[in-house]
Every structure is written in C-alpha cells, then in structure tokens.
Short mmCIF file of C-alpha atoms in Angstrom, two decimals:
data_model
loop_
_atom_site.label_atom_id
_atom_site.label_comp_id
_atom_site.label_asym_id
_atom_site.label_seq_id
_atom_site.Cartn_x
_atom_site.Cartn_y
_atom_site.Cartn_z
CA MET A 9 -2.72 -17.74 23.90
CA SER A 10 -5.03 -16.86 26.78
CA ALA A 11 -4.66 -13.64 28.75
CA ASP A 12 -3.35 -15.65 31.71
CA HIS A 13 -0.25 -16.59 29.70
CA LEU A 14 0.62 -13.10 28.47
CA PRO A 15 3.79 -11.56 29.97
CA GLU A 16 3.30 -9.17 32.87
CA HIS A 17 2.95 -5.60 31.67
CA PRO A 18 3.39 -2.56 33.93
CA ASP A 19 0.40 -0.31 34.55
CA PHE A 20 2.46 2.71 33.49
CA LEU A 21 5.48 2.91 31.18
CA TRP A 22 6.60 6.29 32.49
CA ARG A 23 6.11 8.54 35.54
CA ASN A 24 3.75 11.52 35.49
CA PRO A 25 5.70 14.05 37.59
CA ASP A 26 4.92 17.65 38.46
CA PRO A 27 7.32 20.15 36.87
CA LYS A 28 10.38 21.17 38.87
CA LYS A 29 11.48 24.78 39.25
CA SER A 30 14.45 24.34 36.93
CA TYR A 31 15.98 21.99 34.38
CA ASP A 32 19.20 21.95 32.36
CA ALA A 33 17.08 21.77 29.21
CA VAL A 34 13.40 21.97 28.34
CA ILE A 35 11.99 20.34 25.21
CA VAL A 36 8.69 21.85 24.08
CA GLY A 37 6.57 19.19 22.39
CA GLY A 38 5.94 15.62 23.54
CA GLY A 39 5.71 14.03 20.12
CA GLY A 40 8.19 11.75 18.40
CA HIS A 41 10.83 14.42 17.82
CA GLY A 42 10.62 15.77 21.36
CA LEU A 43 10.89 12.30 22.86
CA ALA A 44 13.74 11.27 20.55
CA THR A 45 15.61 14.50 21.30
CA ALA A 46 15.34 13.96 25.06
CA TYR A 47 16.38 10.32 24.67
CA PHE A 48 19.54 11.16 22.73
CA LEU A 49 20.35 14.10 25.05
CA ALA A 50 20.33 11.67 27.95
CA LYS A 51 21.96 8.72 26.18
CA ASN A 52 24.62 10.45 24.08
CA HIS A 53 25.33 13.61 26.07
CA GLY A 54 24.63 12.65 29.69
CA MET A 55 21.98 15.36 30.11
CA THR A 56 19.28 13.81 32.29
CA ASN A 57 17.87 16.87 34.09
CA ILE A 58 15.47 17.45 31.22
CA ALA A 59 11.74 18.13 30.95
CA ILE A 60 9.53 17.42 27.97
CA LEU A 61 6.53 19.77 28.06
CA GLU A 62 3.41 18.65 26.19
CA LYS A 63 0.28 20.81 26.14
CA GLY A 64 -1.97 17.79 25.55
CA TRP A 65 -1.25 14.13 25.98
CA LEU A 66 1.94 12.34 25.00
CA ALA A 67 2.28 11.93 21.22
CA GLY A 68 -1.27 13.17 20.61
CA GLY A 69 -0.32 15.49 17.75
CA ASN A 70 1.26 14.55 14.44
CA MET A 71 2.88 11.48 16.00
CA ALA A 72 -0.59 9.96 16.36
CA ARG A 73 -1.91 11.35 13.07
CA ASN A 74 0.56 10.26 10.41
CA THR A 75 0.45 7.23 8.13
CA THR A 76 3.66 5.70 9.58
CA ILE A 77 5.62 5.44 6.31
CA ILE A 78 9.39 5.21 6.63
CA ARG A 79 11.75 5.67 3.65
CA SER A 80 14.92 7.53 2.75
CA ASN A 81 14.77 7.87 -1.06
CA TYR A 82 14.90 11.67 -1.19
CA LEU A 83 16.56 13.41 -4.11
CA TRP A 84 19.20 15.77 -2.77
CA ASP A 85 22.39 14.71 -1.01
CA GLU A 86 21.53 16.54 2.22
CA SER A 87 18.07 14.97 2.46
CA ALA A 88 19.22 11.48 1.53
CA ALA A 89 21.94 11.68 4.20
CA ILE A 90 19.67 12.57 7.11
CA TYR A 91 16.76 10.31 6.08
CA GLU A 92 19.08 7.35 5.36
CA HIS A 93 20.69 7.80 8.78
CA ALA A 94 17.19 7.80 10.23
CA LEU A 95 16.39 4.56 8.41
CA LYS A 96 19.54 2.91 9.78
CA LEU A 97 18.50 3.99 13.28
CA TRP A 98 14.98 2.61 12.72
CA GLU A 99 16.63 -0.75 11.96
CA ILE A 100 18.42 -0.91 15.34
CA LEU A 101 16.08 0.99 17.65
CA PRO A 102 13.72 -1.88 18.54
CA GLU A 103 16.65 -3.69 20.17
CA GLU A 104 18.20 -0.52 21.61
CA LEU A 105 14.90 0.67 23.12
CA GLU A 106 13.96 -2.89 24.11
CA TYR A 107 10.50 -2.44 22.62
CA ASP A 108 9.03 -4.02 19.50
CA PHE A 109 7.32 -1.17 17.67
CA LEU A 110 6.50 -3.42 14.69
CA PHE A 111 8.93 -1.96 12.16
CA SER A 112 8.02 -3.80 8.95
CA GLN A 113 10.42 -3.35 6.02
CA ARG A 114 7.91 -4.27 3.34
CA GLY A 115 9.21 -1.76 0.77
CA VAL A 116 7.75 1.46 -0.62
CA MET A 117 6.82 2.14 -4.24
CA ASN A 118 6.41 5.62 -5.72
CA LEU A 119 4.32 5.40 -8.89
CA ALA A 120 5.01 7.29 -12.11
CA HIS A 121 1.99 8.24 -14.25
CA THR A 122 3.46 10.62 -16.84
CA LEU A 123 6.64 10.87 -18.91
CA GLY A 124 7.67 13.71 -16.59
CA ASP A 125 7.17 11.41 -13.59
CA VAL A 126 9.28 8.74 -15.30
CA ARG A 127 12.16 11.11 -16.04
CA GLU A 128 12.14 12.50 -12.48
CA SER A 129 11.84 9.04 -10.93
CA VAL A 130 14.70 7.50 -12.93
CA ARG A 131 16.85 10.51 -12.03
CA ARG A 132 15.99 10.03 -8.37
CA VAL A 133 16.90 6.33 -8.47
CA GLY A 134 20.30 7.26 -9.87
CA ALA A 135 20.82 9.96 -7.25
CA ASN A 136 19.76 7.55 -4.48
CA ARG A 137 22.24 4.90 -5.58
CA LEU A 138 25.07 7.45 -5.62
CA ASN A 139 24.16 8.24 -2.00
CA GLY A 140 24.10 4.60 -0.92
CA VAL A 141 20.30 4.41 -0.72
CA ASP A 142 18.75 1.14 -1.95
CA ALA A 143 16.64 2.18 -4.92
CA GLU A 144 15.26 0.43 -7.99
CA TRP A 145 13.27 1.40 -11.09
CA LEU A 146 10.39 -0.98 -11.88
CA ASP A 147 8.53 -1.26 -15.19
CA PRO A 148 4.72 -1.72 -15.04
CA GLN A 149 4.93 -5.52 -15.14
CA GLN A 150 7.45 -5.56 -12.28
CA VAL A 151 5.10 -3.25 -10.37
CA LYS A 152 2.28 -5.74 -10.89
CA GLU A 153 4.43 -8.67 -9.77
CA LEU A 154 5.31 -6.84 -6.55
CA CYS A 155 1.78 -5.59 -5.88
CA PRO A 156 -0.75 -7.83 -7.71
CA ILE A 157 -3.81 -5.84 -6.59
CA LEU A 158 -2.62 -2.69 -8.41
CA ASN A 159 -4.40 -1.86 -11.67
CA ILE A 160 -1.79 -1.30 -14.40
CA ASN A 161 -4.21 -1.18 -17.34
CA ASP A 162 -3.47 1.71 -19.67
CA ASN A 163 -7.12 2.80 -20.03
CA ILE A 164 -7.41 4.45 -16.61
CA ARG A 165 -7.04 8.13 -15.75
CA TYR A 166 -3.68 7.59 -14.11
CA PRO A 167 -1.92 4.77 -16.00
CA VAL A 168 1.07 3.28 -14.17
CA MET A 169 4.19 3.83 -16.29
CA GLY A 170 6.59 2.44 -13.70
CA ALA A 171 7.70 3.09 -10.14
CA THR A 172 10.68 3.69 -7.93
CA TYR A 173 11.07 1.08 -5.22
CA GLN A 174 13.00 1.07 -1.95
CA PRO A 175 13.02 -2.47 -0.46
CA ARG A 176 14.31 -1.41 3.01
CA ALA A 177 11.52 1.12 3.47
CA GLY A 178 8.29 0.26 5.30
CA ILE A 179 6.06 1.16 8.22
CA ALA A 180 6.15 1.09 12.04
CA LYS A 181 3.42 1.34 14.66
CA HIS A 182 3.55 4.99 15.64
CA ASP A 183 2.09 4.83 19.14
CA HIS A 184 4.46 2.00 20.03
CA VAL A 185 7.37 4.17 18.84
CA ALA A 186 6.26 6.94 21.19
CA TRP A 187 5.87 4.51 24.09
CA ALA A 188 9.31 3.03 23.40
CA PHE A 189 11.03 6.41 23.52
CA ALA A 190 8.96 7.57 26.50
CA ARG A 191 9.81 4.49 28.55
CA LYS A 192 13.54 4.87 27.89
CA CYS A 193 13.43 8.62 28.58
CA ASP A 194 11.76 7.91 31.91
CA GLU A 195 14.36 5.27 32.80
CA LEU A 196 17.10 7.81 32.06
CA GLY A 197 15.50 10.37 34.41
CA VAL A 198 13.72 12.65 31.93
CA ASP A 199 10.50 14.25 33.26
CA ILE A 200 7.60 13.90 30.80
CA ILE A 201 5.05 16.54 31.78
CA GLN A 202 1.67 16.37 30.04
CA ASN A 203 -1.13 18.95 30.06
CA CYS A 204 1.48 21.68 30.40
CA GLU A 205 1.11 24.37 27.73
CA VAL A 206 3.87 26.89 27.10
CA THR A 207 2.47 30.42 27.24
CA GLY A 208 5.66 32.46 26.92
CA PHE A 209 9.41 32.60 27.42
CA ILE A 210 11.56 34.32 30.03
CA LYS A 211 14.54 36.12 28.54
CA ASP A 212 17.57 38.06 29.78
CA GLY A 213 18.29 40.33 26.85
CA ASN A 214 18.40 37.99 23.85
CA ARG A 215 19.12 34.87 25.93
CA VAL A 216 16.30 32.55 26.98
CA THR A 217 16.38 31.71 30.70
CA GLY A 218 13.02 30.10 31.29
CA VAL A 219 9.61 29.00 30.08
CA LYS A 220 6.21 30.26 31.19
CA THR A 221 3.63 27.48 31.35
CA THR A 222 0.09 26.83 32.53
CA ARG A 223 1.69 24.92 35.42
CA GLY A 224 4.07 27.69 36.47
CA ASP A 225 7.38 29.18 35.39
CA ILE A 226 10.34 26.86 34.77
CA ASN A 227 13.94 28.09 34.72
CA THR A 228 16.24 26.48 32.20
CA GLU A 229 19.52 27.02 30.39
CA LYS A 230 18.37 25.67 27.04
CA VAL A 231 15.07 25.36 25.16
CA GLY A 232 14.40 23.09 22.19
CA LEU A 233 11.24 23.65 20.14
CA CYS A 234 9.72 20.45 18.69
CA ALA A 235 6.12 21.54 18.16
CA ALA A 236 5.66 20.85 14.41
CA GLY A 237 2.65 22.84 13.17
CA HIS A 238 2.64 25.19 16.16
CA SER A 239 6.35 26.07 15.91
CA SER A 240 5.64 29.47 14.37
CA VAL A 241 3.32 30.31 17.29
CA LEU A 242 6.08 29.51 19.79
CA ALA A 243 8.67 31.41 17.75
CA GLU A 244 6.47 34.49 17.76
CA MET A 245 6.25 34.24 21.55
CA ALA A 246 10.06 34.21 21.62
CA GLY A 247 10.30 37.22 19.32
CA PHE A 248 11.26 35.83 15.92
CA ARG A 249 9.53 34.51 12.81
CA LEU A 250 9.89 31.16 11.06
CA PRO A 251 9.40 30.70 7.29
CA ILE A 252 6.84 27.93 7.68
CA GLN A 253 3.17 27.53 6.94
CA SER A 254 0.81 25.10 8.66
CA HIS A 255 -1.70 23.10 6.62
CA PRO A 256 -4.26 20.39 7.43
CA LEU A 257 -3.29 16.94 6.13
CA GLN A 258 -5.80 14.15 6.38
CA ALA A 259 -5.82 10.38 6.32
CA LEU A 260 -8.23 7.51 6.90
CA VAL A 261 -8.42 3.84 7.75
CA SER A 262 -10.85 1.22 6.53
CA GLU A 263 -12.44 -1.62 8.41
CA LEU A 264 -10.24 -4.69 9.00
CA HIS A 265 -9.38 -6.93 6.04
CA GLU A 266 -7.35 -10.05 5.46
CA PRO A 267 -3.77 -9.28 4.30
CA VAL A 268 -4.06 -8.21 0.65
CA HIS A 269 -1.58 -5.36 0.26
CA PRO A 270 2.04 -6.52 0.43
CA THR A 271 3.90 -3.21 0.27
CA VAL A 272 3.37 0.57 0.50
CA VAL A 273 2.25 2.39 -2.66
CA MET A 274 2.55 6.16 -3.03
CA SER A 275 1.60 8.41 -5.92
CA ASN A 276 2.93 11.93 -6.08
CA HIS A 277 0.79 12.68 -9.13
CA VAL A 278 -2.48 11.51 -7.57
CA HIS A 279 -1.42 12.64 -4.07
CA VAL A 280 -2.39 9.44 -2.36
CA TYR A 281 -0.53 6.72 -0.46
CA VAL A 282 -1.83 3.33 0.62
CA SER A 283 -0.60 0.62 2.99
CA GLN A 284 -2.17 -2.06 5.16
CA ALA A 285 -1.68 -1.86 8.91
CA HIS A 286 -0.63 -4.77 11.08
CA LYS A 287 -4.21 -5.34 12.28
CA GLY A 288 -5.56 -5.29 8.71
CA GLU A 289 -6.92 -1.78 8.17
CA LEU A 290 -6.14 -0.09 4.87
CA VAL A 291 -4.34 3.14 5.71
CA MET A 292 -4.69 5.90 3.13
CA GLY A 293 -3.36 9.43 3.11
CA ALA A 294 -3.96 12.40 0.86
CA GLY A 295 -2.25 15.64 -0.06
CA VAL A 296 -2.51 18.76 2.08
CA ASP A 297 -5.44 21.15 2.00
CA SER A 298 -4.37 24.34 0.25
CA TYR A 299 -5.35 26.76 3.02
CA ASN A 300 -3.36 27.53 6.17
CA GLY A 301 -4.82 26.53 9.51
CA TYR A 302 -4.41 24.72 12.79
CA GLY A 303 -7.55 22.58 12.58
CA GLN A 304 -7.00 18.85 12.90
CA ARG A 305 -9.43 17.95 10.14
CA GLY A 306 -9.35 18.53 6.40
CA SER A 307 -11.82 19.33 3.64
CA PHE A 308 -14.07 16.51 2.50
CA HIS A 309 -13.68 17.22 -1.23
CA VAL A 310 -9.89 16.80 -1.04
CA ILE A 311 -9.99 13.29 0.36
CA GLU A 312 -13.04 12.36 -1.74
CA GLU A 313 -11.21 13.11 -5.01
CA GLN A 314 -8.02 11.39 -3.92
CA MET A 315 -9.79 8.30 -2.65
CA ALA A 316 -11.63 8.07 -5.98
CA ALA A 317 -8.23 7.97 -7.70
CA ALA A 318 -7.00 5.38 -5.18
CA VAL A 319 -9.96 3.11 -5.96
CA GLU A 320 -9.14 3.39 -9.66
CA LEU A 321 -5.61 2.21 -8.92
CA PHE A 322 -6.89 -0.45 -6.49
CA PRO A 323 -10.29 -1.68 -7.75
CA ILE A 324 -10.30 -4.32 -4.99
CA PHE A 325 -10.87 -1.51 -2.45
CA ALA A 326 -14.11 -0.31 -4.08
CA ARG A 327 -16.33 -1.96 -1.46
CA ALA A 328 -14.13 -1.22 1.54
CA HIS A 329 -15.79 0.87 4.22
CA VAL A 330 -14.15 3.85 5.86
CA LEU A 331 -13.80 3.31 9.60
CA ARG A 332 -12.51 6.74 10.60
CA THR A 333 -10.74 9.81 9.25
CA TRP A 334 -8.50 12.34 10.95
CA GLY A 335 -6.21 15.24 10.20
CA GLY A 336 -2.84 16.51 11.35
CA ILE A 337 -1.14 19.88 11.08
CA VAL A 338 1.92 19.78 8.85
CA ASP A 339 4.48 22.55 9.02
CA THR A 340 5.90 23.25 5.59
CA THR A 341 8.81 25.41 4.50
CA LEU A 342 9.31 27.11 1.16
CA ASP A 343 11.76 24.42 -0.01
CA ALA A 344 9.91 21.44 1.52
CA SER A 345 12.86 20.63 3.80
CA PRO A 346 13.07 20.90 7.59
CA ILE A 347 14.70 23.52 9.80
CA VAL A 348 16.90 21.96 12.49
CA GLY A 349 19.38 24.18 14.26
CA LEU A 350 19.99 27.41 16.13
CA SER A 351 17.48 30.24 16.37
CA PRO A 352 17.97 34.03 16.60
CA VAL A 353 17.45 33.71 20.39
CA GLU A 354 20.52 32.57 22.33
CA ASN A 355 20.18 29.07 23.82
CA MET A 356 16.91 28.46 21.98
CA PHE A 357 16.94 25.82 19.24
CA VAL A 358 14.33 24.98 16.63
CA ASN A 359 13.25 21.75 14.93
CA CYS A 360 10.32 22.17 12.52
CA GLY A 361 9.24 22.29 8.89
CA TRP A 362 9.37 18.53 8.26
CA GLY A 363 6.12 18.58 6.29
CA THR A 364 5.15 14.98 5.63
CA GLY A 365 8.65 13.71 6.49
CA GLY A 366 8.43 14.12 10.25
CA PHE A 367 7.66 10.56 11.30
CA LYS A 368 10.22 8.88 9.05
CA GLY A 369 12.88 11.37 10.14
CA THR A 370 12.20 10.95 13.88
CA PRO A 371 15.38 9.12 14.99
CA ALA A 372 17.80 11.30 13.02
CA ALA A 373 15.93 14.45 13.97
CA GLY A 374 16.27 13.51 17.63
CA LEU A 375 19.92 12.54 17.35
CA THR A 376 21.02 15.66 15.45
CA PHE A 377 18.84 18.07 17.42
CA ALA A 378 20.16 16.65 20.70
CA HIS A 379 23.72 17.18 19.44
CA THR A 380 22.87 20.77 18.52
CA ILE A 381 21.30 21.52 21.90
CA ALA A 382 24.09 19.85 23.88
CA THR A 383 27.03 21.39 22.00
CA GLY A 384 25.53 24.63 20.69
CA ALA A 385 26.63 23.67 17.17
CA PRO A 386 24.87 21.64 14.46
CA HIS A 387 25.62 18.00 13.76
CA LYS A 388 27.04 17.47 10.26
CA LEU A 389 23.73 15.92 9.17
CA ASN A 390 21.56 18.88 10.16
CA LYS A 391 24.05 21.63 9.34
CA PRO A 392 22.55 22.16 5.81
CA PHE A 393 19.07 22.54 7.37
CA ALA A 394 19.87 25.76 9.23
CA LEU A 395 17.40 28.63 9.36
CA GLU A 396 20.01 30.84 7.66
CA ARG A 397 19.54 29.08 4.31
CA PHE A 398 16.50 31.23 3.67
CA GLU A 399 18.83 34.26 3.76
CA THR A 400 21.80 32.73 1.92
CA GLY A 401 19.71 31.03 -0.76
CA ALA A 402 21.31 27.61 -0.15
CA LEU A 403 17.91 25.93 -0.35
CA ILE A 404 17.27 22.16 -0.48
CA ASP A 405 14.31 21.96 -2.84
CA GLU A 406 12.57 18.64 -2.20
CA HIS A 407 9.17 19.56 -3.68
CA GLY A 408 9.67 17.10 -6.52
CA ALA A 409 10.79 14.17 -4.38
CA ALA A 410 8.66 14.56 -1.28
CA ALA A 411 6.06 12.22 -2.84
CA VAL A 412 3.04 14.25 -1.85
CA ALA A 413 2.04 17.80 -2.55
CA HIS A 414 3.49 20.14 0.02
#
C-alpha cells in the first residue's frame, strides 16, 4: 500500500494545554498508570476536570522502557485476581479505546530448571486453575513443540525440566497503549500537561489542597501519585515514607529478524525473558541490578551474564546483533506486590511498588485506583494492596512467582 492510500491521521492525538489554576483531581505521572487512572476517572466516575502532570514527555518513563509482557499467572489469590482482571481488560480495550495497540496473545512460558522450580511451578499451575486463570504444565518435549528454537538438551548449564504456560498471555505495543489512553483522556476533557514537574504539595493541616509545580501552583481536591520509581521522592515531599526501593532494570533489542520466536519465554532461574516484537526485533530483559538508584541504565556485567544464559537456551540467537539497550527504574516493595490505596495524607492516594508487573497491570491499576480516588475507599481488587499491610503483616509475598528477581 502506498502512502497515498493510508487513512488520514491527525497531526496530534491530544491537546497540549497550559495548566489551569485548579482541578477536581491531579494525577502525578503521565505513564500508563496515570493515563489509565484518568481515563477510568472520567469514564466510570464522571470526573473530567482532571490534570495529568508529567515532568518529562508522555509515557517516557517505565511505560516506554518495559518489555511489554502481559500475563496473569501469579501465585496468590489477591495477585491473580487483579492481574486476571487486567488481562480481561486488555482483551477488550482495543475496541473500547478505538485504537489497535497490537495486543498479541501468543502465550507466555515460564521455564523450570531445577526440581525446586518444578515443584513451585506445578503448585502455581494448580493455584492458577483454582483462580480461573488459564494455566498449563508442559514437559520438556511439549516445551520444544511450542517453541522449536529452544534448546532442551540436558547437557547445558540450565537444562529445561518443564514450564508453566499461559495461552492467553502475550505482548502489546507499549507506546500505542499510551497513545490510545491519551487520546481517549483528551476526548473526555482531561488535561495532559507535559514538562511539568511537581516540586511540592500544598497542605491544610494533614489534608492536601494543591500541588506546587515548575509551571505554577495548582489547587486541587485530590491527588493521585502514579510515579513508579520516583514515588518515594514524592511521598517524602508530602511528609510520609513508602516501603519501596528503586532499582535499575535493563533490557535490549536486537536488529530485525524474520519471525522465528512464536511465544514469550521467561526464566526466573536465569533471570531473563525473550520475545520477538511485531517488527522483528528480539526483545530481551534481565533481572534488576542489586543497588538502589534512579539512573535509567544498568550495569553491563548483569546483562552480559544473563544474555550469555539466553544464548545457551536459544543457540539460534548467537549471531544476533544488539541494536540498543536501555534501563528503567522499578519500584519494589518488601513483598514484591504493589501498593494501591490511601496514604497517610488526607485526599492523597498512592499507586506504586509494581516492580516488573507495572505494564501488565496497567488497566486494572487504573480502574481500581480511579475507584479509590473517586470514592475515597478501595475497590475490592486493590483492597488487599493497602499500605497498612506492612504494619498488620498481611503481606502478599510474590517473590517466588514474579518470574524475575525483584
């Protein structure tokens, strides 16, 4: 098809307004969660006098720096519920948002390399099925049939002893997801304000009444924090602490290749995950760097060791060339589960700590966080993920099922 026959596309998908003096609600963070929260506030709760404040450009943080994997096969009931709801929303959002963000349900495999992996994986498949999540256990030969390029020989450092498999899982094009939400937010009247950094909060006693920004003060009745790795910085400005740590997490893409990789393969043991993007690049991610920091690049030795393991699992990739690497800032909690709910400051709400689950959880995070902001009470799906669990001890320990080390 020549360019002359392509459908007309607008120059801009959303307005670029100056901030107003006041809004009913301000969402801090213009990534996937901030956009989804504003969308569901407008759509489900009729709140359209909303501003999304982004210190950089729209979706330039973790939304642009993840490896786009979507799945819901988490171990615990609370996690499976919110991630499975997210997956069901992913399945309907392209039609609802009227934007094809290339959601490809090509399945996700989590490899097992040790007897401990096998026991944990089989347990997780059982738990997933009890929670209505599509989950299967594959033996090595079934793994090979599903992904022929995977090396299942038993003489390698990380022999494949089986895998969990979720057929409905897959990938989506992350920038298209951001554009889809941004366009709908704009249509619903939400102001998306870029290059507007929050520098402080205005409070009346313990109640937040406004936001200080590099583009002036903004009065508001409610503030939602959706800033991922920088959430603890914002919380400190507001006068409270969050139990999260920020780590660099890096990924890379190769040059373009013909389609060779039919699914998504993850290895918790090796800390690597591999898929093939729609254009043909191999997309690979690694585990987090062990140190805390806000730098958007990781240590070379971490990705070098993990890519060496990936090549052992996929010998066909040995001659692939790296096109580019990048890093994001993941915000991790002590139990590897997110915090979505009220904060110690009245009318301020917090959504953070998603670790490597942020992208896949985007729709449910937005829906439940919007409910919490609009009503002042948690949605049933995010109620277990309250900040108070770190005082009560009702933790949701997903370290073993998060699929990468965090």
